[in-house]
CSV table of C-alpha atoms in Angstrom, one decimal:
chain,number,residue,atom,x,y,z
A,1,ARG,CA,-165.5,60.3,7.8
A,2,PHE,CA,-164.1,57.2,6.2
A,3,ASN,CA,-161.0,56.9,5.2
A,4,SER,CA,-159.3,59.5,6.7
A,5,GLU,CA,-156.8,60.1,9.6
A,6,VAL,CA,-156.3,63.3,12.4
A,7,LEU,CA,-152.7,64.5,12.2
A,8,ALA,CA,-153.4,67.0,15.2
A,9,PHE,CA,-155.9,68.7,17.2
A,10,GLU,CA,-156.3,70.6,19.7
A,11,GLN,CA,-158.6,72.3,22.9
A,12,ASP,CA,-160.6,74.6,24.7
A,13,ALA,CA,-162.6,74.5,27.1
A,14,ALA,CA,-165.5,75.0,24.5
A,15,SER,CA,-164.3,72.0,22.1
A,16,VAL,CA,-161.8,70.2,20.0
A,17,GLN,CA,-160.0,71.6,16.5
A,18,VAL,CA,-159.1,68.3,14.7
A,19,THR,CA,-157.0,68.3,11.7
A,20,VAL,CA,-157.5,65.4,9.9
A,21,ARG,CA,-155.7,64.4,5.8
A,22,ASP,CA,-158.4,62.8,3.4
A,23,LEU,CA,-156.6,59.3,2.0
A,24,GLN,CA,-158.9,59.2,-0.9
A,25,ARG,CA,-158.0,62.9,-2.2
A,26,GLU,CA,-154.5,63.8,0.1
A,27,ASN,CA,-155.7,66.7,0.8
A,28,THR,CA,-155.8,68.1,5.1
A,29,TYR,CA,-158.8,69.9,6.1
A,30,THR,CA,-159.8,71.1,10.0
A,31,VAL,CA,-163.0,70.0,11.9
A,32,SER,CA,-164.3,72.1,15.1
A,33,ALA,CA,-166.2,69.4,17.8
A,34,ASP,CA,-167.8,69.7,20.9
A,35,TYR,CA,-165.4,65.9,21.0
A,36,LEU,CA,-163.0,63.9,19.6
A,37,VAL,CA,-162.7,60.1,20.3
A,38,GLY,CA,-159.9,57.9,19.5
A,39,ALA,CA,-160.7,54.8,17.4
A,40,ASP,CA,-157.8,54.7,15.3
A,41,GLY,CA,-156.3,51.5,16.6
A,42,ALA,CA,-152.6,50.2,18.2
A,43,ARG,CA,-150.7,53.5,16.1
A,44,SER,CA,-152.9,56.0,17.8
A,45,LEU,CA,-152.3,59.4,16.6
A,46,VAL,CA,-155.0,60.6,19.3
A,47,ARG,CA,-153.8,58.6,22.0
A,48,GLU,CA,-150.4,60.3,21.4
A,49,GLY,CA,-151.8,63.5,20.6
A,50,MET,CA,-153.6,63.6,24.5
A,51,GLY,CA,-150.5,62.6,26.3
A,52,ALA,CA,-151.6,58.8,27.7
A,53,LYS,CA,-149.5,55.4,27.0
A,54,LEU,CA,-150.1,52.2,26.7
A,55,GLU,CA,-147.8,49.6,29.5
A,56,GLY,CA,-147.7,46.2,29.6
A,57,GLN,CA,-145.8,42.8,27.8
A,58,TYR,CA,-144.4,43.2,23.7
A,59,GLY,CA,-143.8,40.4,22.2
A,60,LEU,CA,-146.1,37.6,24.2
A,61,SER,CA,-144.9,35.7,20.6
A,62,ARG,CA,-144.1,36.3,17.1
A,63,ASN,CA,-147.0,34.5,14.6
A,64,TYR,CA,-147.5,34.7,11.0
A,65,ASN,CA,-151.1,35.9,9.4
A,66,ILE,CA,-151.2,33.7,5.9
A,67,VAL,CA,-153.9,34.1,3.1
A,68,PHE,CA,-154.0,31.4,0.5
A,69,HIS,CA,-155.6,29.9,-2.1
A,70,ALA,CA,-156.6,26.2,-2.0
A,71,PRO,CA,-158.6,24.2,-4.2
A,72,GLY,CA,-160.5,21.2,-2.9
A,73,LEU,CA,-159.7,22.0,0.5
A,74,ALA,CA,-162.7,21.6,2.0
A,75,GLN,CA,-163.4,18.1,0.8
A,76,ALA,CA,-159.5,17.2,1.4
A,77,HIS,CA,-160.4,16.0,5.2
A,78,ALA,CA,-163.2,14.4,7.5
A,79,LEU,CA,-163.4,17.0,9.8
A,80,GLY,CA,-166.8,18.9,8.3
A,81,PRO,CA,-167.2,22.1,7.9
A,82,ALA,CA,-165.6,25.2,10.1
A,83,ILE,CA,-165.0,28.7,10.9
A,84,MET,CA,-161.5,27.6,12.3
A,85,TYR,CA,-159.7,24.7,12.5
A,86,TRP,CA,-156.9,24.1,15.5
A,87,GLN,CA,-153.5,22.6,14.6
A,88,ILE,CA,-152.2,20.9,18.0
A,89,ASN,CA,-148.9,19.7,17.0
A,90,GLU,CA,-145.3,19.8,17.9
A,91,ASP,CA,-144.2,20.3,14.7
A,92,VAL,CA,-146.3,23.2,13.5
A,93,PRO,CA,-149.0,24.2,16.0
A,94,SER,CA,-151.0,26.5,14.0
A,95,LEU,CA,-154.5,28.2,13.7
A,96,ILE,CA,-156.9,27.2,10.1
A,97,GLY,CA,-159.8,28.2,8.5
A,98,PRO,CA,-161.8,29.4,5.4
A,99,MET,CA,-162.4,32.9,4.6
A,100,ASP,CA,-165.5,34.8,2.9
A,101,ARG,CA,-165.5,32.4,-0.4
A,102,GLY,CA,-164.6,30.8,-2.6
A,103,ASP,CA,-161.5,28.7,-2.2
A,104,THR,CA,-159.3,30.9,-0.3
A,105,TRP,CA,-158.1,30.5,3.7
A,106,PHE,CA,-155.9,31.2,6.2
A,107,PHE,CA,-153.4,29.8,8.0
A,108,MET,CA,-151.8,31.3,11.4
A,109,PRO,CA,-148.2,29.5,12.7
A,110,THR,CA,-148.1,30.1,16.1
A,111,GLY,CA,-145.4,31.2,18.8
A,112,VAL,CA,-143.0,31.0,16.1
A,113,PRO,CA,-138.4,31.5,16.8
A,114,PRO,CA,-137.9,35.0,16.2
A,115,ASP,CA,-135.1,33.8,13.6
A,116,PHE,CA,-137.9,32.7,11.4
A,117,ARG,CA,-139.0,34.1,8.1
A,118,LEU,CA,-141.4,33.7,5.4
A,119,ASP,CA,-142.2,33.4,1.9
A,120,ALA,CA,-145.0,32.1,-0.5
A,121,GLU,CA,-143.0,29.2,-1.7
A,122,GLY,CA,-142.0,28.9,2.1
A,123,SER,CA,-145.8,29.2,3.2
A,124,ALA,CA,-147.1,26.1,0.8
A,125,ALA,CA,-144.5,23.8,2.3
A,126,LEU,CA,-145.3,24.9,5.6
A,127,ILE,CA,-149.6,24.2,4.7
A,128,ARG,CA,-148.6,20.8,3.7
A,129,ARG,CA,-147.2,20.2,6.6
A,130,ALA,CA,-149.3,21.4,9.4
A,131,THR,CA,-152.5,19.6,7.7
A,132,GLY,CA,-150.5,16.9,5.6
A,133,ILE,CA,-153.0,17.0,2.8
A,134,ASP,CA,-150.7,17.7,-0.3
A,135,LEU,CA,-152.3,20.1,-2.5
A,136,PRO,CA,-151.5,23.0,-5.0
A,137,TYR,CA,-151.4,25.7,-2.2
A,138,ARG,CA,-150.8,29.0,-3.7
A,139,ALA,CA,-150.0,31.7,-0.6
A,140,LEU,CA,-151.5,35.6,-1.6
A,141,SER,CA,-150.2,37.1,1.4
A,142,THR,CA,-147.9,36.6,4.2
A,143,ASP,CA,-147.9,39.1,7.1
A,144,GLU,CA,-146.3,39.1,10.9
A,145,TRP,CA,-147.6,39.7,14.1
A,146,VAL,CA,-146.5,39.7,17.0
A,147,ALA,CA,-148.9,39.1,19.9
A,148,SER,CA,-149.1,41.8,22.8
A,149,ARG,CA,-150.9,42.6,26.1
A,150,PHE,CA,-151.3,46.2,26.9
A,151,LEU,CA,-153.4,48.9,28.5
A,152,GLY,CA,-153.8,52.3,28.4
A,153,ASP,CA,-153.0,54.8,31.8
A,154,ASN,CA,-155.4,57.0,30.6
A,155,TYR,CA,-158.6,57.2,28.1
A,156,ARG,CA,-159.7,61.0,28.0
A,157,ASP,CA,-158.2,64.0,28.4
A,158,ARG,CA,-161.2,66.4,28.8
A,159,ARG,CA,-162.8,66.5,25.6
A,160,VAL,CA,-160.9,63.7,24.0
A,161,PHE,CA,-161.1,60.3,24.6
A,162,LEU,CA,-160.3,56.3,23.3
A,163,VAL,CA,-161.9,53.5,22.7
A,164,GLY,CA,-160.6,50.1,20.9
A,165,ASP,CA,-157.4,49.3,20.5
A,166,ALA,CA,-156.1,52.6,20.9
A,167,CYS,CA,-156.2,52.1,24.3
A,168,HIS,CA,-156.3,48.0,25.5
A,169,LEU,CA,-154.5,45.7,22.9
A,170,HIS,CA,-153.9,41.8,23.6
A,171,PRO,CA,-153.9,37.9,21.3
A,172,PRO,CA,-157.0,37.5,19.5
A,173,PHE,CA,-157.9,34.0,20.9
A,174,GLY,CA,-161.3,34.6,22.2
A,175,GLY,CA,-162.4,37.5,19.5
A,176,TYR,CA,-163.1,39.8,22.1
A,177,GLY,CA,-161.3,42.6,20.3
A,178,MET,CA,-163.6,43.4,18.4
A,179,ASN,CA,-166.3,43.2,20.7
A,180,MET,CA,-164.4,45.3,23.1
A,181,GLY,CA,-164.5,48.1,20.7
A,182,VAL,CA,-167.5,48.4,20.8
A,183,ALA,CA,-168.7,47.4,24.0
A,184,ASP,CA,-166.8,50.2,24.2
A,185,SER,CA,-168.7,52.6,21.7
A,186,VAL,CA,-171.4,52.1,23.0
A,187,ASP,CA,-170.7,52.9,26.7
A,188,LEU,CA,-169.3,56.3,25.4
A,189,GLY,CA,-171.7,56.7,22.4
A,190,TRP,CA,-175.1,57.2,25.0
A,191,LYS,CA,-173.1,59.3,28.3
A,192,LEU,CA,-172.0,61.8,25.3
A,193,ALA,CA,-175.6,61.4,24.0
A,194,ALA,CA,-176.6,63.0,27.6
A,195,VAL,CA,-173.8,65.7,27.3
A,196,LEU,CA,-175.2,66.9,24.4
A,197,ALA,CA,-178.5,66.9,25.6
A,198,GLY,CA,-178.3,68.7,28.7
A,199,TRP,CA,-179.0,65.8,31.1
A,200,GLY,CA,-175.5,64.1,31.4
A,201,GLY,CA,-172.4,66.0,32.7
A,202,GLU,CA,-168.6,65.7,33.5
A,203,ALA,CA,-169.0,63.2,36.2
A,204,LEU,CA,-171.0,60.6,33.9
A,205,LEU,CA,-168.4,60.8,31.0
A,206,ASP,CA,-165.7,60.2,34.0
A,207,SER,CA,-167.4,57.0,34.7
A,208,TYR,CA,-166.4,55.8,30.8
A,209,MET,CA,-163.2,54.5,32.0
A,210,ALA,CA,-164.4,53.7,35.6
A,211,GLU,CA,-166.2,51.6,33.6
A,212,ARG,CA,-164.4,50.2,30.9
A,213,ARG,CA,-161.0,49.5,32.1
A,214,PRO,CA,-161.7,46.9,34.6
A,215,VAL,CA,-163.6,44.9,32.0
A,216,HIS,CA,-161.0,45.3,29.8
A,217,GLN,CA,-158.2,44.0,32.7
A,218,MET,CA,-160.1,41.2,33.4
A,219,VAL,CA,-160.7,40.2,29.2
A,220,LEU,CA,-156.8,41.1,28.7
A,221,ASP,CA,-155.8,38.7,31.1
A,222,GLU,CA,-158.1,36.3,29.4
A,223,ALA,CA,-157.1,36.5,26.8
A,224,VAL,CA,-153.7,35.9,28.0
A,225,ALA,CA,-154.7,32.7,29.4
A,226,ASN,CA,-156.1,31.5,26.3
A,227,HIS,CA,-152.8,31.9,24.2
A,228,ALA,CA,-151.0,30.5,26.7
């Protein structure tokens, strides 16, 4: 279900019993399933429940995501339309680009120092400094995030599997995150379907991690190189 989260699970030879909380109705219920796939992100409770660990390096850099309103910004520069602009300078290295509608934009200062803090007022001033364009910027949200490199040590515990950010985390530069999550799900999906249809077996399910983890390793290296 959408808007639900896994709280706990138990498994035996035949099924997985999953305790789930409905975030809309705020009630808890139990589901019995043939398999459980944890696609629950970086703080995966499924990963924690199956005893898998993320191994790697935390804190390659500190960064901010700022969503802001800026009427006229698209017309205030001569670079033409793009989905993302890289602002490469010693003062405020950053990315900036339009969101999906109107005059809403994102701004991402990268590699900020440990003592750096940013609020709505400071965000507007920093955007002016980074772009060199003086407009009435209005910050809608500011979120700090940390770039890290992590890879899961295990993607499977019997009837429980991990996909996406639950088993690999990397800097976003290159746009690999969603692509890898979809590819994980396609690879695992057809194999689970084969087992449920009766023509696949345990060795096919074991091939999921064997096939995907080397790809994750390669892509994580590429994302870290792009970050650097």
